[in-house]
PDB file of C-alpha atoms in Angstrom:
ATOM      1  CA  MET A 123      58.011 -86.187 -15.181  1.00 86.00           C
ATOM      2  CA  ALA A 124      55.011 -86.536 -12.870  1.00 96.00           C
ATOM      3  CA  LYS A 125      54.313 -83.848 -10.177  1.00 98.00           C
ATOM      4  CA  LEU A 126      53.638 -83.604  -6.550  1.00 98.00           C
ATOM      5  CA  TYR A 127      50.279 -81.725  -5.919  1.00 98.00           C
ATOM      6  CA  PHE A 128      49.216 -80.214  -2.551  1.00 98.00           C
ATOM      7  CA  ARG A 129      45.474 -79.395  -2.157  1.00 97.00           C
ATOM      8  CA  TYR A 130      44.934 -77.695   0.994  1.00 97.00           C
ATOM      9  CA  GLY A 131      42.105 -75.969   2.943  1.00 95.00           C
ATOM     10  CA  ALA A 132      40.595 -75.405   6.321  1.00 93.00           C
ATOM     11  CA  MET A 133      38.499 -78.125   7.748  1.00 90.00           C
ATOM     12  CA  ASN A 134      35.235 -78.920   5.876  1.00 88.00           C
ATOM     13  CA  SER A 135      36.560 -77.529   2.601  1.00 91.00           C
ATOM     14  CA  GLY A 136      35.828 -80.645   0.701  1.00 90.00           C
ATOM     15  CA  LYS A 137      39.398 -82.337   0.861  1.00 93.00           C
ATOM     16  CA  SER A 138      38.236 -85.827   1.253  1.00 92.00           C
ATOM     17  CA  THR A 139      35.563 -85.376  -1.261  1.00 93.00           C
ATOM     18  CA  GLY A 140      37.944 -84.054  -3.745  1.00 94.00           C
ATOM     19  CA  LEU A 141      40.178 -87.048  -3.276  1.00 95.00           C
ATOM     20  CA  LEU A 142      37.376 -89.558  -3.620  1.00 94.00           C
ATOM     21  CA  GLN A 143      36.349 -87.778  -6.840  1.00 95.00           C
ATOM     22  CA  ALA A 144      39.687 -87.837  -8.180  1.00 96.00           C
ATOM     23  CA  ALA A 145      39.923 -91.618  -7.513  1.00 96.00           C
ATOM     24  CA  TYR A 146      36.648 -92.191  -9.264  1.00 95.00           C
ATOM     25  CA  ASN A 147      37.758 -90.173 -12.270  1.00 97.00           C
ATOM     26  CA  TYR A 148      40.887 -92.231 -12.693  1.00 97.00           C
ATOM     27  CA  GLU A 149      39.025 -95.568 -12.304  1.00 96.00           C
ATOM     28  CA  GLU A 150      36.300 -94.576 -14.628  1.00 97.00           C
ATOM     29  CA  ARG A 151      39.101 -94.275 -17.248  1.00 97.00           C
ATOM     30  CA  GLY A 152      40.289 -97.788 -16.444  1.00 97.00           C
ATOM     31  CA  GLN A 153      43.300 -96.471 -14.489  1.00 98.00           C
ATOM     32  CA  ARG A 154      44.476 -97.894 -11.130  1.00 98.00           C
ATOM     33  CA  VAL A 155      45.085 -95.549  -8.090  1.00 98.00           C
ATOM     34  CA  LEU A 156      46.198 -96.093  -4.630  1.00 98.00           C
ATOM     35  CA  LEU A 157      44.810 -94.398  -1.712  1.00 98.00           C
ATOM     36  CA  THR A 158      46.549 -93.916   1.573  1.00 97.00           C
ATOM     37  CA  LYS A 159      46.687 -91.713   4.770  1.00 96.00           C
ATOM     38  CA  PRO A 160      48.848 -91.360   7.858  1.00 96.00           C
ATOM     39  CA  GLU A 161      48.291 -94.037  10.459  1.00 93.00           C
ATOM     40  CA  ILE A 162      48.140 -91.367  13.189  1.00 88.00           C
ATOM     41  CA  ASP A 163      44.752 -90.283  11.747  1.00 78.00           C
ATOM     42  CA  THR A 164      42.665 -92.757  13.839  1.00 67.00           C
ATOM     43  CA  LYS A 165      39.364 -91.226  13.015  1.00 71.00           C
ATOM     44  CA  GLY A 166      37.668 -93.739  10.639  1.00 66.00           C
ATOM     45  CA  ALA A 167      40.699 -96.188  11.127  1.00 78.00           C
ATOM     46  CA  ASP A 168      41.495 -97.270   7.517  1.00 87.00           C
ATOM     47  CA  GLN A 169      38.736 -95.282   5.883  1.00 85.00           C
ATOM     48  CA  ILE A 170      38.519 -92.096   4.073  1.00 88.00           C
ATOM     49  CA  ALA A 171      35.124 -90.426   4.530  1.00 80.00           C
ATOM     50  CA  SER A 172      33.644 -87.363   2.952  1.00 82.00           C
ATOM     51  CA  ARG A 173      31.004 -85.415   4.717  1.00 78.00           C
ATOM     52  CA  LEU A 174      28.712 -86.207   1.803  1.00 77.00           C
ATOM     53  CA  GLY A 175      28.641 -89.884   3.216  1.00 78.00           C
ATOM     54  CA  VAL A 176      30.946 -91.445   0.770  1.00 83.00           C
ATOM     55  CA  THR A 177      33.523 -93.724   2.244  1.00 87.00           C
ATOM     56  CA  ARG A 178      36.423 -95.865   1.011  1.00 93.00           C
ATOM     57  CA  THR A 179      39.034 -98.078   2.590  1.00 93.00           C
ATOM     58  CA  VAL A 180      42.648 -97.160   1.874  1.00 96.00           C
ATOM     59  CA  ASP A 181      45.057 -99.307   0.238  1.00 96.00           C
ATOM     60  CA  PHE A 182      47.664 -98.866   2.847  1.00 97.00           C
ATOM     61  CA  LEU A 183      48.501 -96.751   5.917  1.00 97.00           C
ATOM     62  CA  ILE A 184      51.719 -94.822   6.450  1.00 97.00           C
ATOM     63  CA  ALA A 185      53.127 -95.630   9.783  1.00 96.00           C
ATOM     64  CA  PRO A 186      54.804 -92.655  11.702  1.00 95.00           C
ATOM     65  CA  ASP A 187      58.316 -93.707  11.025  1.00 93.00           C
ATOM     66  CA  ALA A 188      57.767 -95.529   7.716  1.00 97.00           C
ATOM     67  CA  ASP A 189      59.361 -94.866   4.486  1.00 98.00           C
ATOM     68  CA  ALA A 190      56.397 -93.557   2.385  1.00 98.00           C
ATOM     69  CA  ARG A 191      57.927 -94.542  -0.939  1.00 98.00           C
ATOM     70  CA  ALA A 192      58.806 -98.094   0.176  1.00 98.00           C
ATOM     71  CA  ALA A 193      55.209 -98.377   1.553  1.00 97.00           C
ATOM     72  CA  PHE A 194      53.843 -97.252  -1.771  1.00 98.00           C
ATOM     73  CA  HIS A 195      55.936 -99.810  -3.699  1.00 97.00           C
ATOM     74  CA  MET A 196      54.846-102.582  -1.386  1.00 97.00           C
ATOM     75  CA  ALA A 197      51.165-101.708  -1.814  1.00 97.00           C
ATOM     76  CA  ALA A 198      51.536-101.271  -5.532  1.00 97.00           C
ATOM     77  CA  GLY A 199      53.253-104.520  -6.226  1.00 95.00           C
ATOM     78  CA  ALA A 200      53.972-105.170  -9.898  1.00 90.00           C
ATOM     79  CA  ARG A 201      50.788-103.717 -11.272  1.00 93.00           C
ATOM     80  CA  GLU A 202      50.916-100.101 -12.799  1.00 96.00           C
ATOM     81  CA  VAL A 203      49.623 -97.213 -10.840  1.00 98.00           C
ATOM     82  CA  ALA A 204      48.347 -94.088 -12.464  1.00 98.00           C
ATOM     83  CA  CYS A 205      48.231 -91.986  -9.339  1.00 98.00           C
ATOM     84  CA  LEU A 206      48.855 -91.913  -5.550  1.00 98.00           C
ATOM     85  CA  LEU A 207      46.286 -90.076  -3.564  1.00 98.00           C
ATOM     86  CA  VAL A 208      47.149 -89.061  -0.014  1.00 98.00           C
ATOM     87  CA  ASP A 209      44.464 -87.890   2.694  1.00 96.00           C
ATOM     88  CA  GLU A 210      45.227 -85.967   5.896  1.00 95.00           C
ATOM     89  CA  ALA A 211      48.739 -85.237   4.571  1.00 97.00           C
ATOM     90  CA  GLN A 212      49.416 -82.564   7.286  1.00 96.00           C
ATOM     91  CA  PHE A 213      50.131 -85.635   9.645  1.00 95.00           C
ATOM     92  CA  LEU A 214      53.109 -86.954   7.537  1.00 97.00           C
ATOM     93  CA  SER A 215      56.635 -86.004   8.599  1.00 97.00           C
ATOM     94  CA  PRO A 216      58.793 -83.897   6.409  1.00 98.00           C
ATOM     95  CA  ALA A 217      60.855 -87.022   5.493  1.00 98.00           C
ATOM     96  CA  GLN A 218      57.655 -88.756   4.412  1.00 98.00           C
ATOM     97  CA  VAL A 219      56.756 -85.773   2.157  1.00 98.00           C
ATOM     98  CA  ASP A 220      60.323 -86.067   0.646  1.00 98.00           C
ATOM     99  CA  ASP A 221      59.315 -89.623  -0.078  1.00 98.00           C
ATOM    100  CA  LEU A 222      56.212 -88.484  -1.938  1.00 98.00           C
ATOM    101  CA  LEU A 223      58.316 -86.181  -3.987  1.00 98.00           C
ATOM    102  CA  ARG A 224      60.479 -89.093  -4.930  1.00 98.00           C
ATOM    103  CA  VAL A 225      57.515 -91.192  -6.016  1.00 98.00           C
ATOM    104  CA  ALA A 226      56.447 -88.425  -8.282  1.00 98.00           C
ATOM    105  CA  VAL A 227      59.898 -87.512  -9.657  1.00 98.00           C
ATOM    106  CA  LEU A 228      61.779 -90.771  -9.705  1.00 98.00           C
ATOM    107  CA  ASP A 229      58.906 -93.156 -10.241  1.00 98.00           C
ATOM    108  CA  ASP A 230      57.033 -90.734 -12.480  1.00 98.00           C
ATOM    109  CA  ILE A 231      53.734 -91.297 -10.703  1.00 98.00           C
ATOM    110  CA  PRO A 232      51.633 -88.275  -9.902  1.00 98.00           C
ATOM    111  CA  VAL A 233      51.017 -87.668  -6.217  1.00 98.00           C
ATOM    112  CA  ILE A 234      48.073 -85.677  -4.990  1.00 98.00           C
ATOM    113  CA  ALA A 235      48.162 -84.857  -1.264  1.00 98.00           C
ATOM    114  CA  TYR A 236      45.274 -83.287   0.527  1.00 97.00           C
ATOM    115  CA  GLY A 237      45.442 -81.652   3.931  1.00 96.00           C
ATOM    116  CA  ILE A 238      45.057 -78.649   6.203  1.00 96.00           C
ATOM    117  CA  ARG A 239      47.772 -76.062   6.326  1.00 94.00           C
ATOM    118  CA  THR A 240      47.723 -75.107  10.078  1.00 94.00           C
ATOM    119  CA  ASP A 241      46.663 -76.370  13.342  1.00 93.00           C
ATOM    120  CA  PHE A 242      44.325 -74.839  15.951  1.00 92.00           C
ATOM    121  CA  ARG A 243      47.069 -72.511  17.063  1.00 92.00           C
ATOM    122  CA  THR A 244      47.613 -71.249  13.506  1.00 93.00           C
ATOM    123  CA  GLU A 245      51.075 -73.092  13.341  1.00 92.00           C
ATOM    124  CA  ALA A 246      51.922 -75.119  10.362  1.00 94.00           C
ATOM    125  CA  PHE A 247      51.859 -78.806  10.571  1.00 95.00           C
ATOM    126  CA  PRO A 248      55.259 -80.193   9.623  1.00 95.00           C
ATOM    127  CA  GLY A 249      53.963 -82.211   6.787  1.00 97.00           C
ATOM    128  CA  SER A 250      52.118 -79.309   5.410  1.00 97.00           C
ATOM    129  CA  GLY A 251      54.990 -77.053   5.881  1.00 97.00           C
ATOM    130  CA  ARG A 252      57.213 -79.376   3.776  1.00 98.00           C
ATOM    131  CA  LEU A 253      54.481 -79.808   1.195  1.00 98.00           C
ATOM    132  CA  LEU A 254      54.253 -76.071   0.605  1.00 97.00           C
ATOM    133  CA  GLU A 255      58.133 -76.065   0.170  1.00 97.00           C
ATOM    134  CA  LEU A 256      58.268 -78.924  -2.210  1.00 98.00           C
ATOM    135  CA  SER A 257      55.043 -79.299  -4.167  1.00 98.00           C
ATOM    136  CA  HIS A 258      55.066 -78.632  -7.907  1.00 98.00           C
ATOM    137  CA  SER A 259      51.495 -77.334  -7.621  1.00 98.00           C
ATOM    138  CA  LEU A 260      49.437 -75.794  -4.791  1.00 98.00           C
ATOM    139  CA  GLU A 261      45.748 -75.512  -4.860  1.00 97.00           C
ATOM    140  CA  GLU A 262      43.578 -73.851  -2.021  1.00 96.00           C
ATOM    141  CA  LEU A 263      40.130 -75.537  -1.404  1.00 95.00           C
ATOM    142  CA  LYS A 264      37.942 -72.870   0.001  1.00 95.00           C
ATOM    143  CA  THR A 265      35.206 -72.918   2.740  1.00 95.00           C
ATOM    144  CA  ILE A 266      33.312 -70.281   4.659  1.00 96.00           C
ATOM    145  CA  CYS A 267      33.307 -69.140   8.339  1.00 97.00           C
ATOM    146  CA  ARG A 268      30.175 -68.830  10.307  1.00 95.00           C
ATOM    147  CA  CYS A 269      30.222 -65.191   9.364  1.00 96.00           C
ATOM    148  CA  GLY A 270      30.301 -65.787   5.575  1.00 96.00           C
ATOM    149  CA  ARG A 271      33.915 -64.810   5.024  1.00 97.00           C
ATOM    150  CA  LYS A 272      36.493 -67.106   3.736  1.00 96.00           C
ATOM    151  CA  ALA A 273      37.662 -69.409   6.527  1.00 96.00           C
ATOM    152  CA  ILE A 274      41.508 -70.026   6.738  1.00 95.00           C
ATOM    153  CA  PHE A 275      41.945 -71.329  10.361  1.00 95.00           C
ATOM    154  CA  ASN A 276      40.721 -74.347  12.319  1.00 94.00           C
ATOM    155  CA  ALA A 277      39.674 -73.655  15.893  1.00 94.00           C
ATOM    156  CA  ARG A 278      39.552 -76.336  18.494  1.00 93.00           C
ATOM    157  CA  LEU A 279      36.661 -76.916  20.805  1.00 92.00           C
ATOM    158  CA  ILE A 280      36.670 -79.188  23.742  1.00 91.00           C
ATOM    159  CA  ASP A 281      33.147 -79.964  25.079  1.00 91.00           C
ATOM    160  CA  GLY A 282      31.940 -77.019  23.095  1.00 90.00           C
ATOM    161  CA  ARG A 283      34.464 -74.518  24.448  1.00 93.00           C
ATOM    162  CA  PHE A 284      37.215 -72.798  22.406  1.00 92.00           C
ATOM    163  CA  VAL A 285      40.760 -73.815  23.491  1.00 91.00           C
ATOM    164  CA  PHE A 286      44.034 -72.337  22.247  1.00 88.00           C
ATOM    165  CA  ASP A 287      46.548 -74.361  24.083  1.00 83.00           C
ATOM    166  CA  GLY A 288      47.469 -78.108  23.871  1.00 78.00           C
ATOM    167  CA  ASP A 289      48.882 -80.772  21.743  1.00 73.00           C
ATOM    168  CA  GLN A 290      49.031 -80.203  18.021  1.00 77.00           C
ATOM    169  CA  VAL A 291      47.125 -83.433  17.279  1.00 74.00           C
ATOM    170  CA  ALA A 292      43.956 -84.161  19.097  1.00 68.00           C
ATOM    171  CA  ILE A 293      41.562 -86.417  17.136  1.00 60.00           C
ATOM    172  CA  ASP A 294      39.965 -88.800  19.727  1.00 53.00           C
ATOM    173  CA  GLU A 295      37.744 -87.997  22.653  1.00 51.00           C
ATOM    174  CA  GLY A 296      38.147 -89.758  25.960  1.00 47.00           C
ATOM    175  CA  PRO A 297      37.430 -89.507  29.639  1.00 47.00           C
ATOM    176  CA  THR A 298      40.370 -87.188  30.204  1.00 53.00           C
ATOM    177  CA  THR A 299      40.146 -85.019  26.991  1.00 64.00           C
ATOM    178  CA  GLY A 300      36.430 -84.417  26.565  1.00 79.00           C
ATOM    179  CA  VAL A 301      34.672 -84.084  23.212  1.00 87.00           C
ATOM    180  CA  VAL A 302      37.069 -82.617  20.578  1.00 87.00           C
ATOM    181  CA  THR A 303      35.538 -80.908  17.687  1.00 89.00           C
ATOM    182  CA  TYR A 304      36.873 -78.135  15.326  1.00 91.00           C
ATOM    183  CA  GLU A 305      35.422 -75.058  13.455  1.00 95.00           C
ATOM    184  CA  SER A 306      36.731 -73.367  10.490  1.00 96.00           C
ATOM    185  CA  MET A 307      37.065 -69.677  10.814  1.00 96.00           C
ATOM    186  CA  CYS A 308      38.081 -66.525   9.222  1.00 96.00           C
ATOM    187  CA  ALA A 309      40.927 -64.584  10.730  1.00 96.00           C
ATOM    188  CA  ALA A 310      38.517 -62.013  12.340  1.00 97.00           C
ATOM    189  CA  CYS A 311      36.293 -64.603  13.998  1.00 96.00           C
ATOM    190  CA  TYR A 312      39.342 -66.595  15.200  1.00 95.00           C
ATOM    191  CA  LEU A 313      41.022 -63.524  16.742  1.00 96.00           C
ATOM    192  CA  ARG A 314      37.657 -62.575  18.450  1.00 95.00           C
ATOM    193  CA  GLU A 315      37.298 -65.955  19.958  1.00 93.00           C
ATOM    194  CA  SER A 316      41.082 -66.247  20.990  1.00 92.00           C
ATOM    195  CA  GLY A 317      41.234 -62.696  22.476  1.00 90.00           C
ATOM    196  CA  GLY A 318      43.737 -61.734  19.893  1.00 89.00           C
ATOM    197  CA  ARG A 319      46.100 -64.555  20.360  1.00 83.00           C
ATOM    198  CA  LEU A 320      47.992 -66.240  17.604  1.00 84.00           C
ATOM    199  CA  ASP A 321      50.458 -69.180  17.756  1.00 71.00           C
ATOM    200  CA  GLY A 322      49.191 -69.941  21.349  1.00 56.00           C
ATOM    201  CA  ARG A 323      50.190 -66.419  22.514  1.00 59.00           C
TER     202      ARG A 323
END
């Protein structure tokens, strides 16, 4: 039986780089992989991009209300697939994570999902929460805070200023939102910037 893997970390921990490396490793051995990500991740449209400058087009996007297993089967067609690789998995719904488990268990195809665990308010994304509940294997990908300690949180900045309230998902900038960026932080630096607030409180 194949397994569902969740590889998670704060932003800039090398998740997309790791996914693209995994795809390369499979294909170097002549095995076919499919790459996907949630449609809600509009950054890069249908691309997976690592900070190292490597990009690749996904094989299919998962729409917000789509059956992820059905979308996988449609993209796979009749050809054998050795592994399904999922980027930005935090944006999946819990039901879609259930679909990924079915791909692994019922279709016997390994699924490796990459994503961040919590949002800028330190609250779990629904997809990540379900992956933590269901995955056969969990692996934390590490990165460092500006102070040198391990980063575990993702702080949001708008026009360079930290914010701790707002919608869970904010990817694009616009005339009403300002320039949205994120910084990976350790708990101490996050609490210092937030004035001790966690979970938006």
